Coordinates of C-alpha atoms in Angstrom, one line a residue:
M18 CA -33.8 -7.7 -25.5
R19 CA -31.8 -4.0 -24.3
T20 CA -31.1 -2.7 -20.9
Q21 CA -29.2 -0.4 -19.7
V22 CA -27.1 -2.1 -16.7
V23 CA -28.3 -5.9 -16.6
I24 CA -28.2 -7.1 -12.6
V25 CA -26.2 -10.3 -12.6
G26 CA -28.0 -11.5 -9.4
G27 CA -31.0 -11.3 -7.4
G28 CA -30.2 -10.5 -3.5
P29 CA -30.4 -7.6 -1.7
S30 CA -26.9 -5.6 -3.7
G31 CA -28.6 -6.2 -7.1
L32 CA -31.9 -5.6 -5.9
L33 CA -30.7 -2.2 -3.8
L34 CA -28.5 -1.1 -7.5
G35 CA -31.7 -1.5 -9.1
Q36 CA -33.9 0.5 -7.0
L37 CA -31.4 3.4 -6.5
L38 CA -30.8 3.4 -10.8
H39 CA -34.4 3.3 -11.3
K40 CA -35.0 6.9 -9.3
A41 CA -32.5 8.4 -11.4
G42 CA -34.5 6.3 -14.9
I43 CA -31.6 4.1 -15.4
E44 CA -33.1 0.7 -16.3
S45 CA -32.7 -3.0 -15.6
I46 CA -32.8 -6.5 -15.8
V47 CA -32.2 -8.4 -12.8
L48 CA -31.0 -12.3 -13.3
E49 CA -31.6 -14.9 -10.7
R50 CA -30.4 -18.1 -10.7
Q51 CA -33.0 -19.1 -7.8
S52 CA -36.4 -18.7 -7.5
R53 CA -38.1 -15.9 -5.2
A54 CA -38.6 -17.9 -2.5
H55 CA -34.9 -19.6 -2.0
V56 CA -33.6 -16.1 -2.0
L57 CA -36.1 -14.9 1.1
G58 CA -35.0 -18.1 3.1
R59 CA -32.2 -17.7 3.4
I60 CA -31.2 -16.9 7.2
R61 CA -28.6 -13.7 7.0
A62 CA -27.6 -11.4 9.3
G63 CA -29.8 -8.1 10.4
V64 CA -27.2 -5.4 11.9
L65 CA -27.3 -2.5 9.7
E66 CA -25.1 0.2 9.1
R67 CA -25.6 3.9 9.2
G68 CA -25.0 4.2 5.5
L69 CA -27.3 1.1 4.7
V70 CA -30.1 2.6 6.7
D71 CA -29.5 5.7 4.6
L72 CA -28.8 4.1 1.1
M73 CA -32.8 2.7 1.8
G74 CA -34.1 5.3 2.4
Q75 CA -33.1 7.3 -0.9
A76 CA -34.3 3.7 -2.5
G77 CA -37.8 4.6 -1.0
V78 CA -37.6 1.4 0.5
D79 CA -37.2 2.3 4.6
T80 CA -41.2 2.8 6.1
R81 CA -41.2 -1.1 6.7
M82 CA -37.5 -1.1 8.5
K83 CA -38.5 2.5 10.1
A84 CA -41.6 1.1 11.5
E85 CA -39.8 -2.5 12.6
G86 CA -35.7 -2.6 13.5
F87 CA -34.6 -2.0 16.7
V88 CA -32.0 1.3 17.2
H89 CA -28.4 -0.2 19.2
D90 CA -27.1 2.4 20.5
G91 CA -24.4 0.1 21.9
T92 CA -22.6 -3.4 22.3
L93 CA -21.7 -5.6 25.3
I94 CA -18.0 -7.4 25.2
A95 CA -18.4 -10.4 27.4
Y96 CA -14.5 -11.9 29.0
D97 CA -13.6 -13.8 31.8
N98 CA -17.4 -13.5 33.4
D99 CA -16.9 -10.1 33.0
M100 CA -18.8 -7.6 31.2
F101 CA -18.7 -4.5 29.5
R102 CA -20.6 -1.7 26.9
V103 CA -19.0 0.4 24.1
D104 CA -21.2 3.5 23.8
F105 CA -21.9 3.9 19.6
T106 CA -23.7 7.2 20.4
A107 CA -21.2 8.5 22.9
H108 CA -18.1 8.2 20.3
T109 CA -19.9 8.9 17.3
D110 CA -23.3 9.8 17.7
A111 CA -24.2 7.0 15.2
T112 CA -26.5 3.9 15.5
V113 CA -27.2 0.6 13.4
L114 CA -30.4 -0.9 13.4
V115 CA -31.4 -4.6 13.7
Y116 CA -33.3 -5.5 11.0
G117 CA -32.7 -9.0 9.9
Q118 CA -31.9 -9.5 5.8
T119 CA -33.8 -11.7 5.1
E120 CA -36.9 -8.3 5.8
V121 CA -34.6 -5.8 4.0
T122 CA -34.6 -8.6 0.7
R123 CA -38.4 -8.9 1.2
D124 CA -38.6 -4.7 0.9
L125 CA -36.9 -4.3 -2.3
Y126 CA -38.5 -7.1 -3.8
D127 CA -42.0 -5.5 -2.9
A128 CA -40.5 -1.7 -4.0
R129 CA -39.3 -3.5 -7.6
D130 CA -42.4 -4.5 -8.1
A131 CA -44.2 -1.5 -7.6
T132 CA -42.3 -0.2 -10.2
G133 CA -42.7 -2.7 -13.2
G134 CA -38.9 -3.7 -12.7
D135 CA -37.8 -6.7 -15.2
T136 CA -36.6 -9.4 -12.6
R137 CA -36.1 -12.8 -14.0
F138 CA -36.2 -16.0 -11.8
E139 CA -34.4 -19.2 -12.3
V140 CA -32.5 -18.4 -15.2
E141 CA -29.6 -20.8 -16.5
N142 CA -26.1 -20.9 -17.7
V143 CA -25.5 -16.6 -17.1
V144 CA -23.0 -15.9 -19.6
I145 CA -21.2 -12.4 -19.4
H146 CA -19.4 -11.6 -22.5
D147 CA -17.3 -8.6 -24.6
A148 CA -17.4 -7.7 -21.0
G149 CA -14.3 -5.6 -22.1
T150 CA -14.9 -3.9 -24.6
D151 CA -17.8 -0.9 -25.6
A152 CA -20.5 -3.5 -26.5
P153 CA -21.4 -6.2 -23.6
F154 CA -24.0 -8.7 -23.3
V155 CA -25.3 -11.3 -21.1
T156 CA -26.7 -14.7 -22.9
F157 CA -29.7 -16.9 -20.0
G158 CA -31.4 -19.8 -20.8
E159 CA -35.0 -19.0 -19.1
N160 CA -38.1 -21.3 -20.1
G161 CA -36.3 -23.5 -22.0
H162 CA -34.7 -21.0 -24.2
S163 CA -31.9 -19.1 -24.9
E164 CA -32.4 -15.6 -24.5
R165 CA -29.7 -12.4 -25.0
I166 CA -29.3 -9.0 -23.7
D167 CA -27.6 -6.8 -24.6
C168 CA -26.2 -3.7 -22.1
D169 CA -24.0 -0.3 -21.6
F170 CA -23.1 -2.0 -18.3
I171 CA -23.1 -5.2 -16.5
A172 CA -23.1 -5.4 -12.0
G173 CA -21.9 -8.4 -10.8
C174 CA -23.9 -9.3 -7.8
D175 CA -24.0 -13.3 -7.4
G176 CA -21.8 -14.1 -4.7
F177 CA -19.0 -15.9 -4.5
H178 CA -19.6 -18.9 -6.2
G179 CA -21.6 -16.7 -9.4
V180 CA -20.3 -16.0 -13.0
S181 CA -19.2 -12.4 -12.3
R182 CA -15.7 -12.5 -10.8
K183 CA -15.0 -15.6 -13.0
T184 CA -15.1 -13.4 -16.1
I185 CA -12.7 -11.1 -14.9
P186 CA -10.1 -12.7 -16.7
A187 CA -7.3 -14.7 -14.7
D188 CA -4.2 -13.2 -15.4
V189 CA -6.2 -9.6 -14.0
R190 CA -7.8 -10.7 -10.9
Q191 CA -5.4 -11.0 -8.0
E192 CA -7.1 -12.7 -4.7
Y193 CA -6.2 -12.6 -1.0
E194 CA -7.7 -15.8 1.5
K195 CA -7.7 -16.4 4.3
V196 CA -8.8 -19.1 6.4
Y197 CA -10.3 -19.3 10.0
P198 CA -10.0 -23.3 11.9
F199 CA -13.0 -22.6 12.9
G200 CA -16.3 -22.5 12.0
W201 CA -20.1 -20.8 13.7
L202 CA -22.8 -22.8 15.3
G203 CA -26.3 -20.7 14.3
I204 CA -29.6 -21.5 16.1
L205 CA -32.5 -19.6 15.7
S206 CA -35.6 -19.6 18.1
E207 CA -38.3 -18.1 18.6
T208 CA -37.6 -16.8 22.3
P209 CA -37.4 -13.6 23.7
P210 CA -33.9 -12.2 23.3
V211 CA -31.6 -12.6 25.8
N212 CA -30.2 -8.9 26.7
D213 CA -31.6 -5.9 24.0
E214 CA -27.8 -5.3 22.7
L215 CA -25.7 -8.1 21.3
I216 CA -23.9 -9.9 23.3
Y217 CA -20.4 -10.9 22.3
A218 CA -18.4 -13.2 24.6
N219 CA -14.3 -14.2 24.3
S220 CA -14.4 -17.5 27.5
D221 CA -11.5 -20.3 27.6
R222 CA -14.2 -22.5 25.8
G223 CA -14.4 -20.4 22.2
F224 CA -17.1 -17.6 21.5
A225 CA -20.1 -17.2 21.5
L226 CA -22.8 -14.4 20.2
C227 CA -26.2 -13.4 21.3
S228 CA -28.2 -11.7 18.4
M229 CA -31.3 -10.7 17.8
R230 CA -34.4 -10.6 15.0
N231 CA -36.8 -9.4 16.5
A232 CA -38.6 -8.9 20.1
N233 CA -39.5 -12.8 19.8
L234 CA -36.6 -14.4 17.3
S235 CA -33.5 -15.0 19.0
R236 CA -30.5 -15.5 17.2
Y237 CA -27.0 -17.0 18.7
Y238 CA -24.2 -18.4 17.8
I239 CA -20.8 -20.7 19.6
Q240 CA -17.7 -21.1 17.7
C241 CA -17.5 -24.4 16.7
D242 CA -15.5 -26.6 14.3
T243 CA -15.2 -27.0 10.7
S244 CA -15.7 -30.6 10.4
D245 CA -18.5 -30.4 13.3
D246 CA -22.4 -31.5 12.0
P247 CA -25.6 -29.0 12.7
A248 CA -27.2 -32.7 13.4
S249 CA -24.9 -33.4 15.9
W250 CA -26.0 -30.4 18.2
S251 CA -29.4 -31.4 20.1
D252 CA -31.4 -28.2 20.9
D253 CA -30.1 -29.0 24.5
A254 CA -26.3 -29.6 23.9
F255 CA -26.0 -26.0 22.3
W256 CA -28.1 -24.0 25.4
D257 CA -25.4 -25.6 27.9
E258 CA -22.8 -24.7 25.8
L259 CA -24.2 -21.3 25.4
R260 CA -24.6 -20.6 28.7
R261 CA -20.5 -21.8 29.7
R262 CA -19.6 -19.0 27.3
I263 CA -21.6 -15.9 28.6
P264 CA -21.5 -14.2 31.6
P265 CA -23.5 -15.4 34.2
Q266 CA -25.6 -12.9 34.6
A267 CA -26.8 -13.6 31.0
A268 CA -26.6 -17.2 30.7
E269 CA -29.9 -16.7 34.1
A270 CA -31.6 -14.8 32.1
L271 CA -31.5 -16.6 28.7
V272 CA -34.8 -18.3 27.4
T273 CA -34.4 -21.4 26.2
G274 CA -36.2 -23.2 23.0
P275 CA -36.6 -25.5 19.9
S276 CA -34.4 -24.5 17.5
I277 CA -36.7 -23.4 13.7
E278 CA -33.2 -23.7 11.9
K279 CA -29.4 -24.7 12.8
S280 CA -26.2 -24.6 10.9
I281 CA -22.9 -24.7 10.6
A282 CA -21.0 -21.6 8.7
P283 CA -17.1 -21.4 8.2
L284 CA -15.3 -17.9 8.6
R285 CA -12.8 -16.6 6.5
S286 CA -11.9 -13.5 4.5
F287 CA -11.4 -12.3 0.3
V288 CA -10.6 -9.8 -1.6
C289 CA -10.4 -9.7 -5.4
E290 CA -8.8 -7.3 -7.2
P291 CA -10.0 -5.1 -8.9
M292 CA -13.4 -4.9 -8.1
R293 CA -13.9 -3.6 -12.5
W294 CA -12.9 -5.1 -15.3
G295 CA -13.9 -2.6 -18.5
R296 CA -18.2 -2.7 -18.7
L297 CA -17.9 -5.0 -15.9
F298 CA -18.2 -4.6 -12.2
L299 CA -18.6 -6.6 -9.1
C300 CA -20.6 -6.1 -5.8
G301 CA -20.3 -7.5 -2.3
D302 CA -20.0 -11.2 -2.2
A303 CA -19.0 -11.3 -5.9
A304 CA -16.2 -8.9 -4.4
H305 CA -14.8 -9.6 -1.0
I306 CA -16.0 -12.0 2.1
V307 CA -15.9 -11.6 5.7
P308 CA -15.8 -12.9 8.4
P309 CA -19.7 -12.4 10.3
T310 CA -17.8 -11.3 13.4
G311 CA -18.9 -7.8 13.0
A312 CA -21.7 -8.1 10.7
K313 CA -19.7 -6.3 8.0
G314 CA -21.0 -8.5 4.7
L315 CA -24.0 -6.5 3.7
N316 CA -23.1 -3.2 4.7
T317 CA -19.8 -3.8 2.6
A318 CA -22.1 -4.9 -0.5
A319 CA -24.2 -1.6 0.3
S320 CA -21.6 0.8 0.3
D321 CA -19.7 -0.6 -3.2
V322 CA -23.7 0.0 -4.5
H323 CA -23.7 3.2 -2.9
Y324 CA -20.0 3.9 -4.9
L325 CA -21.6 2.0 -8.6
N326 CA -24.7 4.5 -8.5
Q327 CA -22.9 7.2 -8.0
G328 CA -20.8 6.0 -10.8
L329 CA -23.8 5.2 -13.2
R330 CA -25.7 8.4 -12.8
Q331 CA -22.5 10.0 -12.7
F332 CA -22.1 8.6 -16.4
Y333 CA -26.1 9.0 -17.7
G334 CA -26.8 12.3 -15.8
Q335 CA -23.3 14.1 -16.8
G336 CA -22.0 11.9 -19.5
D337 CA -18.4 11.6 -16.8
S338 CA -16.9 8.4 -16.3
E339 CA -14.5 9.3 -13.4
G340 CA -17.1 7.5 -10.9
I341 CA -17.1 4.5 -12.5
D342 CA -13.2 4.7 -13.8
R343 CA -11.9 4.9 -10.3
Y344 CA -15.1 2.8 -8.9
S345 CA -12.7 0.3 -8.4
E346 CA -10.1 2.0 -6.3
R347 CA -13.0 3.7 -4.6
A348 CA -14.7 0.4 -3.3
L349 CA -11.7 -1.4 -2.4
A350 CA -10.6 1.8 -0.4
R351 CA -13.0 1.0 2.7
V352 CA -13.2 -2.8 1.5
W353 CA -9.7 -3.4 2.7
K354 CA -10.5 -0.9 5.7
T355 CA -13.7 -3.1 7.1
Q356 CA -12.2 -6.3 6.4
R357 CA -9.4 -4.8 8.7
F358 CA -12.1 -4.4 11.7
S359 CA -14.3 -8.3 11.0
W360 CA -10.4 -9.7 10.9
W361 CA -9.1 -7.5 14.3
F362 CA -12.7 -8.1 16.0
S363 CA -12.9 -12.5 15.2
T364 CA -9.2 -12.6 16.2
L365 CA -10.3 -11.3 19.7
M366 CA -13.1 -13.1 20.5
H367 CA -12.1 -16.2 19.0
H368 CA -9.9 -19.1 20.9
F369 CA -7.5 -20.4 17.8
P370 CA -6.2 -24.5 18.1
D371 CA -2.3 -23.2 17.8
Q372 CA -3.1 -20.1 20.7
T373 CA -0.1 -20.3 23.1
A374 CA -0.2 -19.0 26.4
F375 CA 1.5 -15.8 25.3
D376 CA -1.3 -15.4 22.8
K377 CA -4.0 -15.6 25.3
K378 CA -2.1 -12.8 27.6
M379 CA -2.3 -10.4 24.6
Q380 CA -5.9 -10.9 24.0
R381 CA -7.0 -10.9 27.2
A382 CA -4.7 -7.4 27.3
E383 CA -6.4 -5.9 24.2
L384 CA -10.1 -7.2 25.9
A385 CA -8.7 -5.1 28.7
L386 CA -7.6 -1.4 27.0
L387 CA -10.8 -2.2 25.0
R388 CA -12.5 -2.0 28.0
D389 CA -10.5 0.9 29.8
S390 CA -9.9 3.1 26.9
R391 CA -12.1 5.9 25.8
E392 CA -10.2 6.0 22.9
A393 CA -10.1 2.4 21.4
Q394 CA -13.7 1.8 22.2
A395 CA -14.3 5.4 20.0
A396 CA -11.8 3.3 17.3
M397 CA -14.1 0.0 17.6
A398 CA -17.5 2.1 17.1
L399 CA -16.7 4.3 14.4
S400 CA -15.7 0.9 13.0
Y401 CA -18.8 -0.7 13.9
V402 CA -22.1 2.1 13.3
G403 CA -20.0 2.2 9.8
L404 CA -17.0 4.3 7.9
A405 CA -18.4 6.7 5.3
Y406 CA -18.7 6.4 2.4

């Protein structure tokens, strides 16, 4: 087989790239290790930055998103039983859209099906060859047979554990990591959200987040030990702990119900430099991980897709390699800014095991500054709705 771009990974970033390339007349084949049902069964965040919303429009895949998504023009921050609002539109004239990542992925699969795009599921032993040359190719197993695809470029959208990043020689890669000493215990419940906007809460018992997927599907999180077992948390124990961490008015309004999904997510920050090696480009979790505070994971992957899509269009449309040559530089410049925001917001809202009395006072002072300062709120709002590409 031959194609112009092989996309390794059939999650939302790989699918979005494939759809944008299709709009430009650039051929691609998507290789996904899991089944389609498995990919669509992943429970992920659903706060979409303005940049991702615009990219979905450019890809022609925003009809259902616009009809069913919930526009949020602010968020609530709580601490010491007090709560204040950060107004996004007042500071940035922009909003975010709450629309589940699973729904984004489903829309992109449907769009790829409609265009006849070539997507291979449940492929095995994907190996990237000769990425450092002008003649890369990819081999993989499918239905018991070995296959090969020759191509011009390879987009590694296969996540942290995929083969793409590991293909870059170890002496070329520089990796940066911060592991946080806690996780998030999250549940999904078929209950109305406690508030029309997200509530981020800092309490002496630890962080909590009240989020949503739609009008009758809520997502709640509490900070927990990474050694905790989700099975050891009953639904009642989770709801009781959540009530203790959010302001009284929110606790009283909370509608509880049986959980339909329960899991613990570790928190860490990770960046791999560079994001390009030869004809191989890393996108999304293959290159960087952020803690979920601030919902930057999928959104930062979308910015990678934007820069790579631009570079490939420039190459095929104008014969100019400037965009792909500078892909890593441009993507990383924005990646580190989103890392900074996620690190800052996580540090602000969580209880750390080694936190001293002075550290707690500083955290409270920072929260008070955010509450009282228009300039501090403007800086937060700008990062939350998404930095310009």
